[in-house]
Coordinates of C-alpha atoms and ligand atoms in Angstrom, one line a residue:
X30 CA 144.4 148.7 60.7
X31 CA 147.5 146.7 59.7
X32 CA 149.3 145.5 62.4
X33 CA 147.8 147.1 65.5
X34 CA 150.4 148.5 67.8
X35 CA 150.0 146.8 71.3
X36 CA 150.9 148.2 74.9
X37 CA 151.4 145.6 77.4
X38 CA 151.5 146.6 80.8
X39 CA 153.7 144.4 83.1
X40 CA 155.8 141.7 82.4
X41 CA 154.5 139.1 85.0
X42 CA 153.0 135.7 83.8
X43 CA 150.5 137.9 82.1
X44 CA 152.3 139.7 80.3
X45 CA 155.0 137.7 78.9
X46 CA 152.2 135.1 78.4
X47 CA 149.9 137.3 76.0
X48 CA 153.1 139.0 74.4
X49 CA 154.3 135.6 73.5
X50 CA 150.7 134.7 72.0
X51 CA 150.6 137.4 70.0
X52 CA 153.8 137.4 68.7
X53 CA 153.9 133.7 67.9
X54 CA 150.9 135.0 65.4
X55 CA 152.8 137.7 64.0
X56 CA 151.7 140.4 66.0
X57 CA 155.0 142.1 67.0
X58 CA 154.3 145.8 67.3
X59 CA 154.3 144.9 71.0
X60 CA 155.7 147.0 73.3
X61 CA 155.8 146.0 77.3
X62 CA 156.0 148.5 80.2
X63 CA 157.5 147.3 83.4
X64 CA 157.8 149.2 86.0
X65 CA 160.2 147.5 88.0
X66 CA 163.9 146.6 86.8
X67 CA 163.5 143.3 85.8
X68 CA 160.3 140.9 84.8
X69 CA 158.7 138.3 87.0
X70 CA 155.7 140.2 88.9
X71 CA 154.9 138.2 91.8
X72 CA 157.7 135.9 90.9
X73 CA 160.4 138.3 91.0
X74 CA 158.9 140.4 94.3
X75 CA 158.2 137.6 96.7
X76 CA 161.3 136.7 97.6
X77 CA 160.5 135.8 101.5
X78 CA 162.3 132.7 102.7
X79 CA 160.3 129.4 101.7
X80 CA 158.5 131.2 98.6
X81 CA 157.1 128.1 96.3
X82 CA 154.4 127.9 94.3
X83 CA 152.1 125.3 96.1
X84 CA 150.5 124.1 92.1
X85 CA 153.0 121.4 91.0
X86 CA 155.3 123.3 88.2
X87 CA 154.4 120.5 85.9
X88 CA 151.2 122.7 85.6
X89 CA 152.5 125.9 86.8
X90 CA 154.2 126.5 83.7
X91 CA 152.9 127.2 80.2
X92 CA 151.6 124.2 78.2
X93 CA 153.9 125.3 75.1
X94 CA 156.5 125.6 77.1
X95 CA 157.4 122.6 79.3
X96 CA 160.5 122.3 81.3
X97 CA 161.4 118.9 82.5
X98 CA 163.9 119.6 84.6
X99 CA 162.5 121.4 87.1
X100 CA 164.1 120.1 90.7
X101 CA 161.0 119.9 92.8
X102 CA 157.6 118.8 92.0
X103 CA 156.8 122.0 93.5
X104 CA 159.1 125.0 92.1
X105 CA 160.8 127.4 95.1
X106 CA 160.8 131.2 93.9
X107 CA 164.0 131.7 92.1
X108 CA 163.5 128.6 90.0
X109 CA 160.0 130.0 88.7
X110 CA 162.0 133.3 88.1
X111 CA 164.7 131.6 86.5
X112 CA 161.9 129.7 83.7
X113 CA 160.3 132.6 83.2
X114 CA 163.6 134.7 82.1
X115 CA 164.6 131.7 79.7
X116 CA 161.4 132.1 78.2
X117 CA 161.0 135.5 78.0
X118 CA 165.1 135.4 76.2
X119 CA 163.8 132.4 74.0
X120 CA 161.0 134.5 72.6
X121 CA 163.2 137.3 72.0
X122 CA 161.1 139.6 74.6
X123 CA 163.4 141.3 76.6
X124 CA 164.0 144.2 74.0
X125 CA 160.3 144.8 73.8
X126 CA 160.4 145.8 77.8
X127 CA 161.0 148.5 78.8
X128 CA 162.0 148.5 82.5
X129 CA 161.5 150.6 85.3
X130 CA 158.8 152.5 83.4
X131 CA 156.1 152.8 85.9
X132 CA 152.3 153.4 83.8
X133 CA 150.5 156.2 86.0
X134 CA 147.4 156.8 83.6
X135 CA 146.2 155.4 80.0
X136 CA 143.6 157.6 78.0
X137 CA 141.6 156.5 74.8
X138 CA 141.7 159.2 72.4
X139 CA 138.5 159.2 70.4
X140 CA 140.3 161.0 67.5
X141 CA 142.4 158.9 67.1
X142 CA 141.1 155.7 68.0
X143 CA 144.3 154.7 70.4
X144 CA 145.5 154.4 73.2
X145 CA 147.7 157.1 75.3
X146 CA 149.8 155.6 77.6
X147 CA 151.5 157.8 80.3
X148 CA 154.1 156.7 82.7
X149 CA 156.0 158.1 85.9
X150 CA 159.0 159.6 84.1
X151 CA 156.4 161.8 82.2
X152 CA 156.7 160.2 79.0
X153 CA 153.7 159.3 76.8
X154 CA 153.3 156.2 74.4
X155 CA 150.6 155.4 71.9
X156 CA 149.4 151.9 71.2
X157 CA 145.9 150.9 68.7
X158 CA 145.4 148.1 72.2
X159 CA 146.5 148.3 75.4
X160 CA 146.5 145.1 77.3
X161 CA 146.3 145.4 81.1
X162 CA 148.6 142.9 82.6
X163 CA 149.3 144.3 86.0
X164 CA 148.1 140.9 87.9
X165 CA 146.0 140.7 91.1
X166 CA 148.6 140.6 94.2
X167 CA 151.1 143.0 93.0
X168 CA 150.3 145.6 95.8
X169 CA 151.0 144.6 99.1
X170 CA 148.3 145.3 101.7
X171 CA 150.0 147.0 105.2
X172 CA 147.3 146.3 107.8
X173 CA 145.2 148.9 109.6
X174 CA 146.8 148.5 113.2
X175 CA 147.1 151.5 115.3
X176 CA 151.0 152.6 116.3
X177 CA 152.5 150.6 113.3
X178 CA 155.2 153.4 112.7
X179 CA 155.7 154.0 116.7
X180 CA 158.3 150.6 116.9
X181 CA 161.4 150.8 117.0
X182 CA 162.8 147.9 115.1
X183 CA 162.9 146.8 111.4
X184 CA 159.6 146.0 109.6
X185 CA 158.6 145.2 106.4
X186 CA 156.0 143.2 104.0
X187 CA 156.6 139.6 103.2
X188 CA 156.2 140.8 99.7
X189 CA 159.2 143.3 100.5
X190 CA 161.3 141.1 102.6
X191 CA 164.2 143.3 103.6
X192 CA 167.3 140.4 103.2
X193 CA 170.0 143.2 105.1
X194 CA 167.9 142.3 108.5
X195 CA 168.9 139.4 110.2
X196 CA 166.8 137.5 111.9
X197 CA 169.0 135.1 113.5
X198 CA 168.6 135.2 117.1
X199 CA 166.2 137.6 117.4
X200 CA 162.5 137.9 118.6
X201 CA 160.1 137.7 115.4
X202 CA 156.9 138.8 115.4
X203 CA 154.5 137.6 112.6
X204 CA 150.9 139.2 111.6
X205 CA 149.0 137.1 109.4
X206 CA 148.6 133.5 108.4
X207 CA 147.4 133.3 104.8
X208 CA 149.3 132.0 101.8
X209 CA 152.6 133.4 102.2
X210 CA 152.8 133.2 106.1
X211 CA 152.6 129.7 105.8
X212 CA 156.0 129.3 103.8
X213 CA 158.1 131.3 105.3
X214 CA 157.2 130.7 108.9
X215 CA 158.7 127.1 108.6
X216 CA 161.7 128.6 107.1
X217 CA 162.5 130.9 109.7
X218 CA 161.0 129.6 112.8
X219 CA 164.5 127.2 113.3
X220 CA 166.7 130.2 113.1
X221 CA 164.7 132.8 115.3
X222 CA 164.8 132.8 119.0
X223 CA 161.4 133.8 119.5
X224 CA 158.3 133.7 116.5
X225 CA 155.4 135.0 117.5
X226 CA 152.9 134.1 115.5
X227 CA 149.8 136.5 115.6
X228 CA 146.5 134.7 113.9
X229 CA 143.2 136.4 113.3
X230 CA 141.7 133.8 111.7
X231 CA 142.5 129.8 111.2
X232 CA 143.2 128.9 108.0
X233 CA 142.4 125.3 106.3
X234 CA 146.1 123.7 106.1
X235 CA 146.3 120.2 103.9
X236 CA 149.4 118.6 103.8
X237 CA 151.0 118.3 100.0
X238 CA 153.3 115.2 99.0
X239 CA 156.6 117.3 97.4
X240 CA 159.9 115.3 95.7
X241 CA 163.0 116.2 94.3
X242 CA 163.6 115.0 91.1
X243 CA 166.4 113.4 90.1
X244 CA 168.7 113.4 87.2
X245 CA 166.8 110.2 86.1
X246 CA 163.4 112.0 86.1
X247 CA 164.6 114.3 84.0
X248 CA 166.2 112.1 82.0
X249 CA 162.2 110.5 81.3
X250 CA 160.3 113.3 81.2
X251 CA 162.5 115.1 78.5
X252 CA 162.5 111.8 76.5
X253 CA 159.2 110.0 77.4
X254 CA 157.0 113.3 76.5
X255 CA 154.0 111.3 77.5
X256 CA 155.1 110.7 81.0
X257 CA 154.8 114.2 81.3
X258 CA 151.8 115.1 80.2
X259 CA 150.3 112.4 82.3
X260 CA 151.6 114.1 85.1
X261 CA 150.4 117.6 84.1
X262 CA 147.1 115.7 82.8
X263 CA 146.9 113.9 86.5
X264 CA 147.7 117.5 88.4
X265 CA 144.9 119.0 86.0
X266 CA 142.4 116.6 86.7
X267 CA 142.9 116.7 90.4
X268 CA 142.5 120.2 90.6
X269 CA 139.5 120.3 88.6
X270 CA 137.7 117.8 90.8
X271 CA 138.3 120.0 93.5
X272 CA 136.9 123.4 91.8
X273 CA 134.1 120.8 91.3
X274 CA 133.5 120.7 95.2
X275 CA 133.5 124.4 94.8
X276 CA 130.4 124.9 92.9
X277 CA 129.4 121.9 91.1
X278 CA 129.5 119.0 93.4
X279 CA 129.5 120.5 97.1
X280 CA 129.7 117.4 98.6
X281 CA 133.7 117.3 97.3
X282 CA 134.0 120.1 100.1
X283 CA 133.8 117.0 102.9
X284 CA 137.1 115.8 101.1
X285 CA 139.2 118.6 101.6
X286 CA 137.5 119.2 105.5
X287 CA 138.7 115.7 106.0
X288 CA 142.1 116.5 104.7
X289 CA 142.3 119.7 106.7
X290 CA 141.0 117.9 109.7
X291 CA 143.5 115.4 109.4
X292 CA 146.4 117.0 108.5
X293 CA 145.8 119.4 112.2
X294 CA 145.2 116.2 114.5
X295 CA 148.1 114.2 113.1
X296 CA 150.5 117.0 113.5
X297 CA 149.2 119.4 116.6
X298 CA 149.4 116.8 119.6
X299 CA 148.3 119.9 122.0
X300 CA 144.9 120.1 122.7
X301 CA 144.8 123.4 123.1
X302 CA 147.1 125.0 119.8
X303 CA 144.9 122.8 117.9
X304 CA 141.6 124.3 119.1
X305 CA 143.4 127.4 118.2
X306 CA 144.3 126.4 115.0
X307 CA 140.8 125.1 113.8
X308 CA 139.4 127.4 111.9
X309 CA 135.7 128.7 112.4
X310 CA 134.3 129.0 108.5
X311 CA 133.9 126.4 105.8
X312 CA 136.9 124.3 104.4
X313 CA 137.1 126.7 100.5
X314 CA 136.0 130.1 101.4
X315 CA 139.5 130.8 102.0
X316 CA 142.5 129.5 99.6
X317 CA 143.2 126.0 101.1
X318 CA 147.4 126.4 102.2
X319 CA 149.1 123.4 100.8
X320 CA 152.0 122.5 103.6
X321 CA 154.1 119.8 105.7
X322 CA 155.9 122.3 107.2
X323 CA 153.4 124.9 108.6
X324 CA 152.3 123.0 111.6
X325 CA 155.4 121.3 112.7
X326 CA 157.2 124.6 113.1
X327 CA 154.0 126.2 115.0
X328 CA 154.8 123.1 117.8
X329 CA 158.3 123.9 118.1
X330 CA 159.4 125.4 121.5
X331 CA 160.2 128.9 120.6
X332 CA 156.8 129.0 118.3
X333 CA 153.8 130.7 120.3
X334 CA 150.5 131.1 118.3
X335 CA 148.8 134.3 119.6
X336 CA 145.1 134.9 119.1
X337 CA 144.0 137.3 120.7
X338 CA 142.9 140.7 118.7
X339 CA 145.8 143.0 118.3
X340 CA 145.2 146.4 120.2
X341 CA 148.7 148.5 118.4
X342 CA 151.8 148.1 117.6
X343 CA 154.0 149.6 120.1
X344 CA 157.9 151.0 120.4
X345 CA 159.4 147.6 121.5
X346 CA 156.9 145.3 119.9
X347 CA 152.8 144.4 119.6
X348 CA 150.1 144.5 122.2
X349 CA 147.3 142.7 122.3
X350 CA 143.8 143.7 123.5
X351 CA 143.8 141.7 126.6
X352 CA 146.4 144.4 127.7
X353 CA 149.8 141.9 127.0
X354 CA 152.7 143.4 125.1
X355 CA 154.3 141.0 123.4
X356 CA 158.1 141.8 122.9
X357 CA 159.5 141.9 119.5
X358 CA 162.5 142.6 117.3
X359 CA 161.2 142.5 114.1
X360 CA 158.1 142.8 112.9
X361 CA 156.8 141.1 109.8
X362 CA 153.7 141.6 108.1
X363 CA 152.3 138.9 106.1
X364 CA 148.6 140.8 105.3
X365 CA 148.1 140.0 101.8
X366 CA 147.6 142.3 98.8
X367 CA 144.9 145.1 98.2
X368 CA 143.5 142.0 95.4
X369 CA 140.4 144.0 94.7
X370 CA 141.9 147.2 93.7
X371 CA 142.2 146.1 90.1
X372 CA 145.0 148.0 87.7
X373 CA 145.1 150.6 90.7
X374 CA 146.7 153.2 91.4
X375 CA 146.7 153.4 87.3
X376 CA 144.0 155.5 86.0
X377 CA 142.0 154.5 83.2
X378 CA 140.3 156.8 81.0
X379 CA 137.6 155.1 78.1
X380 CA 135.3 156.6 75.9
X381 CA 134.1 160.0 76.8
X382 CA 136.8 160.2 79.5
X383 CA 135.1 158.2 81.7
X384 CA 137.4 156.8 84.4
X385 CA 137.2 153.0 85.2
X386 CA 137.6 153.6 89.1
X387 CA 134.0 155.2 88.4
X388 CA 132.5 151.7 86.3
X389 CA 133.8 149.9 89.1
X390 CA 133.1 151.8 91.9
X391 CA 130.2 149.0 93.5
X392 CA 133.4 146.6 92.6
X393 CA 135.8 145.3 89.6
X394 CA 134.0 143.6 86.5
X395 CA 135.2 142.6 83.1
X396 CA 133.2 141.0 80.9
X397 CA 135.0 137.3 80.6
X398 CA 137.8 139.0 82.7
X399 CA 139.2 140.7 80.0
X400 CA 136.7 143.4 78.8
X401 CA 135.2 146.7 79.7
X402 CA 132.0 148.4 77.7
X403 CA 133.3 151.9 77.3
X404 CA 136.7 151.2 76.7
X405 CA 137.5 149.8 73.7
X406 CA 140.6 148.2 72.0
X407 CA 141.3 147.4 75.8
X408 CA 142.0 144.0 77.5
X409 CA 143.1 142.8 80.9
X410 CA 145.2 139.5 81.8
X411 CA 144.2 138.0 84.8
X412 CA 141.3 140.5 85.7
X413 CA 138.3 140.6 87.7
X414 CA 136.4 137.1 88.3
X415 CA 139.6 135.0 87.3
X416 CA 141.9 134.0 89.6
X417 CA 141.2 130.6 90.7
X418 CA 140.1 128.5 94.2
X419 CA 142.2 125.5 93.1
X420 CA 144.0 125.3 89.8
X421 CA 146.5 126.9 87.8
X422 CA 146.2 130.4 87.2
X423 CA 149.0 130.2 84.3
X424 CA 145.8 127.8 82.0
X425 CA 143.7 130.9 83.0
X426 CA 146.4 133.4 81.3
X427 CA 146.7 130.9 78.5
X428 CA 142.8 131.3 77.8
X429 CA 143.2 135.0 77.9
X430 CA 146.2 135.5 75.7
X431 CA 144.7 133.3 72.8
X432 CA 141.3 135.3 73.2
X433 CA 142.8 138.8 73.1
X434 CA 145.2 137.4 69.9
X435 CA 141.8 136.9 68.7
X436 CA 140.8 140.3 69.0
X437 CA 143.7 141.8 67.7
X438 CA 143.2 139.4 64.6
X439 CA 139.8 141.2 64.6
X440 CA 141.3 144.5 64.5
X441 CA 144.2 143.8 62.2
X442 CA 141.6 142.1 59.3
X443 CA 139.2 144.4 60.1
X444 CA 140.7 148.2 59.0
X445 CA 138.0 150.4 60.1
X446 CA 136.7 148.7 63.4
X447 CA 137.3 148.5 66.9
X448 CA 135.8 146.5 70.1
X449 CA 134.0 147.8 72.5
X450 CA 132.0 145.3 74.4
X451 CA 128.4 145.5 74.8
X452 CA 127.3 147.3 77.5
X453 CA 124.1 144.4 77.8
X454 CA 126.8 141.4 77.1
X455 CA 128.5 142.3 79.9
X456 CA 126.2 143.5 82.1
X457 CA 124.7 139.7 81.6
X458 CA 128.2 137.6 82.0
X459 CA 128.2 139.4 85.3
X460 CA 124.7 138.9 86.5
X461 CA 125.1 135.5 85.9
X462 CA 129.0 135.0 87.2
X463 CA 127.7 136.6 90.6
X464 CA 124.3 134.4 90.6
X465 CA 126.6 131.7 90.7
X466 CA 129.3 133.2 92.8
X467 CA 126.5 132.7 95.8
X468 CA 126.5 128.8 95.8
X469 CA 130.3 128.9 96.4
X470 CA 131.6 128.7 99.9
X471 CA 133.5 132.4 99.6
X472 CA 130.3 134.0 100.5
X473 CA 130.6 132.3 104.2
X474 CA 134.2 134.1 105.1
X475 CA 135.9 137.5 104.3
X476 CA 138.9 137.3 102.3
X477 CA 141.3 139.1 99.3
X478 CA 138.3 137.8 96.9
X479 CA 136.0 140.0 98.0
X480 CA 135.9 143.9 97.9
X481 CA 134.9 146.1 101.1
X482 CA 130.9 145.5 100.4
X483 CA 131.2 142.1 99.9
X484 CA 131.1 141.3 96.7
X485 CA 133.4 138.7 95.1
X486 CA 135.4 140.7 92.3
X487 CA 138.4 138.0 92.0
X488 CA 137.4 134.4 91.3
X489 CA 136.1 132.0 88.6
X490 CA 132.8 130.3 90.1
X491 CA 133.7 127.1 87.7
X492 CA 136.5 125.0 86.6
X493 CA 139.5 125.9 84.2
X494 CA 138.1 124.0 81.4
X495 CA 134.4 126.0 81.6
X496 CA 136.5 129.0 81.4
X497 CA 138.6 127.7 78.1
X498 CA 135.5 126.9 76.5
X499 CA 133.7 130.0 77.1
X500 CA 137.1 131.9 75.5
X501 CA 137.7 129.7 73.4
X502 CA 136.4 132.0 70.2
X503 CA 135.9 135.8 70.4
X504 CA 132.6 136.1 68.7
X505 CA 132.3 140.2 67.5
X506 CA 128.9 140.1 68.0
X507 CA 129.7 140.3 71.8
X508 CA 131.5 143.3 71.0
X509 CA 130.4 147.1 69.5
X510 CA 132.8 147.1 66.6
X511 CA 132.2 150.0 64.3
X512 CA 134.0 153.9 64.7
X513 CA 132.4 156.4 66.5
X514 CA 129.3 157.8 64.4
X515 CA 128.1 154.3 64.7
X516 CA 128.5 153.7 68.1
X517 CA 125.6 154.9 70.5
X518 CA 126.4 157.4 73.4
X519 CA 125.6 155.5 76.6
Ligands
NAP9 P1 146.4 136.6 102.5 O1 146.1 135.2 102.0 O2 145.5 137.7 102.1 O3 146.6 136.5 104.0 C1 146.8 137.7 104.8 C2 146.8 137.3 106.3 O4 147.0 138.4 107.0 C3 145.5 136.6 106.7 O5 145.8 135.6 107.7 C4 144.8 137.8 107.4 O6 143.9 137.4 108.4 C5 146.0 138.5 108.0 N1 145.7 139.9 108.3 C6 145.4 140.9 107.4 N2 145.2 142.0 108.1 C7 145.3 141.8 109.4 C8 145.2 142.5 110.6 N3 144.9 143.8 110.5 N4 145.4 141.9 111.8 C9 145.7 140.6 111.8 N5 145.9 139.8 110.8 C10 145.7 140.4 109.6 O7 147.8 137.0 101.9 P2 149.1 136.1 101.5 O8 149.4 135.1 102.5 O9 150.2 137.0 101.1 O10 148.5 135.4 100.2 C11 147.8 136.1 99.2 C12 147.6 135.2 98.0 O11 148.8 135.1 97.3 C13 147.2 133.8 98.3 O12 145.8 133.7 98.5 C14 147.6 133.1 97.0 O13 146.7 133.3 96.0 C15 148.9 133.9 96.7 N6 150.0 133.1 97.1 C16 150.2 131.9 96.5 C17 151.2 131.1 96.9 C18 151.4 129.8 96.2 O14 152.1 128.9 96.7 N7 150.8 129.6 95.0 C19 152.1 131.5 97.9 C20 151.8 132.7 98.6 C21 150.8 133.5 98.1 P3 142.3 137.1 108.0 O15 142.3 135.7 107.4 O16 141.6 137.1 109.3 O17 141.9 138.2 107.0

């Protein structure tokens, strides 16, 4: 091969992140499919009031590409969306994507040796790689509640907000308290004349010490580079002694209860919401929320924190099991995203025609995250096993991009090849991912990191830097690498 053709699906983090690796190399057959009108992913979708990244952006942004003017320590929405369209026009990638270009199916064609990419407006592409890069929470998750479509009023995902309702004045009613709950409950509870606030389970809450930065901070970081790195170095360090706590060092876990536990006494006076707001599982198993906000607004006067089980949803609002119909305008649903349902509803055909949906049908698995025995000359950003407890998921995609430039080195110096990984490579990586996967504390909860039968298909059991070093350098003999007539049928 020369220079392999790639196919990048997505234009998130992921895949601007790889595309930028690989081009930076000299790989620039690159082509990225985006099936929305503009790039971003998460970034450009969540666009609920209060949307931040709780990871300090002096982290959450790649390490080649540092920003020093960002205006908050942590980053709202737009301003992430705004860095990553100034990258993405600094690398010269916005005439590689090609927008609202939905993939519905990719197919490897032996013959051939590439990839067939086909997408919603019927057309097909062809790529020698195909790079996954459809990221873990991009489909939101509508919650299985009886009556959902019997009310009356508007309704809609947090990752969907609809901006034409106004909520001003009117009685909210909010289901779920994870991640994105947490923001933009504080930024609508002032406004609303009702929130209620429906809870199934308690999350861990820390509090988070945020700043704006001024003119002068900019001023330093763009001209004293060190000071910046310290920061990022001091962000990185802190969130690695924490992933410690998750596997490593248990004992770290008492930290983060204490911070949880202290951060719900000093700011829920009332006996009573606090009991309801302790949560019932180990400190970890879910993502800690990082707020100052969250439990302030839950004590204001037109806050009520309901938690008792949800029956339906009814015509004029939701009604709990103990018979109560709480009254509501709006409905919005804060559930999460289907986060184990990896690359779906894409289908995947490898070798033989075999559909991934079928290799992962006991759950997702890649081996290092990135690769798939039976289907070669493919590679996923941010796939099973690597999204993160604590830390910065943009280091993970960092680790990925340089590995799969690795591989398409491989291809490119190696004519006649491809890579296929072992079936027994990465049958071990996983046997020994989910051995350790028990000792962390998301085995004692159900959450988004776990599929229906309980196994944990989305995190890294270890710290960021265990994951650099183990991608650090693609070794081939991890990987089947010669055509067909060499390559045994499974
Ligand atoms: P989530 O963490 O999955 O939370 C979903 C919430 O909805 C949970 O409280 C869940 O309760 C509740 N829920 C789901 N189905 C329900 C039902 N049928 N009845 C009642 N409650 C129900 O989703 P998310 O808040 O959108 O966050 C997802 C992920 O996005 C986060 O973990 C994080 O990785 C990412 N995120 C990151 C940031 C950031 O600042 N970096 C911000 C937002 C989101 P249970 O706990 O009982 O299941």
């Amino acid at each position: 091969m020369s220079t392999p053709s790639v196919i990048v699906v997505g234009a998130g983090f992921g895949g601007l992140g790889v595309a930028i690796e690989l081009q930076r190399n000299g790989f620039d057959k690159i082509t990225i499919l985006e099936r929305a009108a503009d790039l971003g992913g998460v970034w450009r979708e969540n666009t609920y009031p209060g949307a931040a990244c709780d990871v300090p952006s002096t982290l959450y942004s790649f390490s080649y590409e540092p920003k020093p003017d960002w205006p908050h320590r942590y980053s709202g929405q737009a301003d992430i969306l705004g860095y990553l369209h100034t990258v993405a026009v600094k690398y010269r990638l916005l005439d590689r994507i090609v927008f609202d270009t939905e993939v519905t199916e990719a197919r490897f064609d032996e013959s051939a040796q590439r990839w067939t990419v086909r997408t919603a407006n019927g057309a097909d592409r062809t790529a020698d790689v195909l790079i996954c890069a459809v990221g873990q929470l991009s489909r939101p998750r509508m919650p299985d509640i009886a009556g959902i479509d019997t009310f009356t009023g508007p309704s809609f995902h947090s990752a969907q907000w609809d901006h034409s309702v106004e909520l001003t004045g009117k009685r909210v009613a909010v289901i779920g308290t994870g991640a994105s709950a947490i923001q933009f409950v504080p930024a609508i509870a002032p406004e609303v004349e009702r929130l209620t606030l429906f809870q199934r389970t308690a999350a861990w809450v820390v509090r988070r010490t945020d700043r704006n930065y001024r003119p002068m901070h900019h001023a330093l970081f763009r001209h004293v580079p060190g000071l910046r790195l310290a920061q990022r170095l001091w962000v990185w360090c802190f969130l690695e002694f924490f992933s410690l706590g998750l596997t490593a060092i248990p004992p770290i876990r008492r930290i983060a209860t204490w911070l949880g536990t202290r951060a719900l006494r000093g700011d829920i006076p009332d006996a009573r919401l606090r009991e309801k707001l302790t949560p019932d599982y180990p400190v970890l198993c879910k993502r800690v929320l990082f707020s100052n906000e969250y439990y302030p607004a839950l004590v204001r006067p037109n806050v009520d924190v309901v938690t008792e089980h949800i029956a339906e949803v009814v015509p004029e609002g939701v009604r709990t099991a103990d018979g109560t119909v709480h009254p509501a305008d709006v409905i919005v649903y804060g559930t999460g995203f289907k986060g184990s349902e990896f690359l779906w509803p894409i289908k995947v055909f490898g070798r033989e025609g075999v559909e991934l949906d079928r290799m992962w049908d006991e759950g997702a698995r890649a081996y290092l995250g990135m690769a798939v025995p039976g289907f070669p000359n493919m590679f996923l950003m941010y796939g099973p096993n690597t999204n993160l407890g604590t830390g910065s998921i943009l280091y993970m995609i960092e680790c990925q991009a340089r590995y799969i430039r690795q591989a398409v080195r491989y291809l490119s110096d190696h004519p006649h090849s491809r890579l296929e990984v072992r079936p027994e490579t990465a049958a071990a990586f996983d046997e020994q991912l989910q051995r350790r996967l028990l000792r962390t504390p998301w085995t004692a909860c159900s959450s988004w990191y776990r599929n229906a039968a309980g196994r944990i298909t989305n995190n890294w059991p270890g710290t960021v830097t265990a994951y650099r070093l183990r991608t650090r350098t693609l070794d081939p003999a991890d990987y089947l690498t010669g055509l067909p007539d060499s390559i045994g049928i499974r």
